Amino acid sequence: MDGSGDPIQVEIWSDLICPWCYLGKRRFEHALARFPGRDQVDVRWRSFELEPRSPVEPVDLAAGLVTRFGMTADEAVERNRHMTELAAADGLAYRLDIARLGNTFDAHHITHLAEAEGLQGAAVERLFAAYFCEGRAISDRATLVDIAGGLGLDRDDVAAALASDLLAPEVRADEREASELGIHAVPFFVVDRRYAIAGAQPQELFQQGLERALADRQNALT
C-alpha cells in the first residue's frame, strides 16, 4: 500500500447479539477482501451494549422480543424471518429460531481478553456465530470459557478473568467513548478517526470509505 507507513485504522463498535452487527461485519469483510491495501488495515472491535440491563439468564429470542421490546409474537417471527433472509444473502446462516438472548457484558470481556493475545477478530467471529448460528447462550460464563478455550486461550485464566472482572474497565472505556462520539446505535465504523459509517451498509460504501482513507494518506505525502 502506498501511503504513510502506518496502517489504516478501522474501529467497529458493535454488540454481539445485534443481527445488523454480524451482517455489517460480513459486508465490511467482503469490501476489505477487495481492497488493494487490505494487508495494511488494522481492525479493532469496540464494545457496545444495546441492552446493558438485560439479565444474564438467557431467554428465547422471539420471547425476548415480545417481552422486552413490546412486539407481538407474529411481529417477532416476521422480524426474525426477514433478518434471516438478509443475512443469507451475505452468506450467514442465521438460526434465530434457536437464538438465546442475554446480557453481553461478559462476552465483550472475552473480546478484550482475546485482543491481548492477537485473537480479537477470531473471538468476535466465534461469538457471533455461536449466538446467531448455533443457539449458544453467550451470557453464560461456562459457555464463554468453552468458546475462549476453543480459540486457544487458557480456560482457567479466562474463568478467573471473568470472575474478577479483570478487563471490565476496557469494556466500559469503549462504551464511554461511544457516548462521547455520539454513537447511539450499532454497528458503527470509524475509519482513521476521520470517516464514520453507520449501520450495515452495502459493501460498496465500505470500499469507498477505505479508498478515501488511502487517498488521503497518499495526498498527504505529495
JSON list of C-alpha atoms in Angstrom, two decimals, residues 9 11 19 42 47 53 57 88 117 127 152 204:
[
{"chain": "A", "resi": 9, "resn": "GLN", "atom": "CA", "xyz": [-7.25, 2.11, 11.49]},
{"chain": "A", "resi": 11, "resn": "GLU", "atom": "CA", "xyz": [-12.67, 0.75, 14.76]},
{"chain": "A", "resi": 19, "resn": "PRO", "atom": "CA", "xyz": [-28.10, -9.09, 13.97]},
{"chain": "A", "resi": 42, "resn": "ASP", "atom": "CA", "xyz": [-5.84, -2.69, 11.31]},
{"chain": "A", "resi": 47, "resn": "SER", "atom": "CA", "xyz": [-17.70, -2.84, 22.90]},
{"chain": "A", "resi": 53, "resn": "ARG", "atom": "CA", "xyz": [-29.62, -4.06, 31.93]},
{"chain": "A", "resi": 57, "resn": "GLU", "atom": "CA", "xyz": [-30.21, -15.75, 32.32]},
{"chain": "A", "resi": 88, "resn": "ALA", "atom": "CA", "xyz": [-28.35, -15.40, 3.99]},
{"chain": "A", "resi": 117, "resn": "GLU", "atom": "CA", "xyz": [-3.41, -12.46, 22.51]},
{"chain": "A", "resi": 127, "resn": "LEU", "atom": "CA", "xyz": [-19.09, -15.28, 19.46]},
{"chain": "A", "resi": 152, "resn": "GLY", "atom": "CA", "xyz": [-6.58, -21.17, 22.24]},
{"chain": "A", "resi": 204, "resn": "GLU", "atom": "CA", "xyz": [-19.62, -0.66, -1.90]}
]
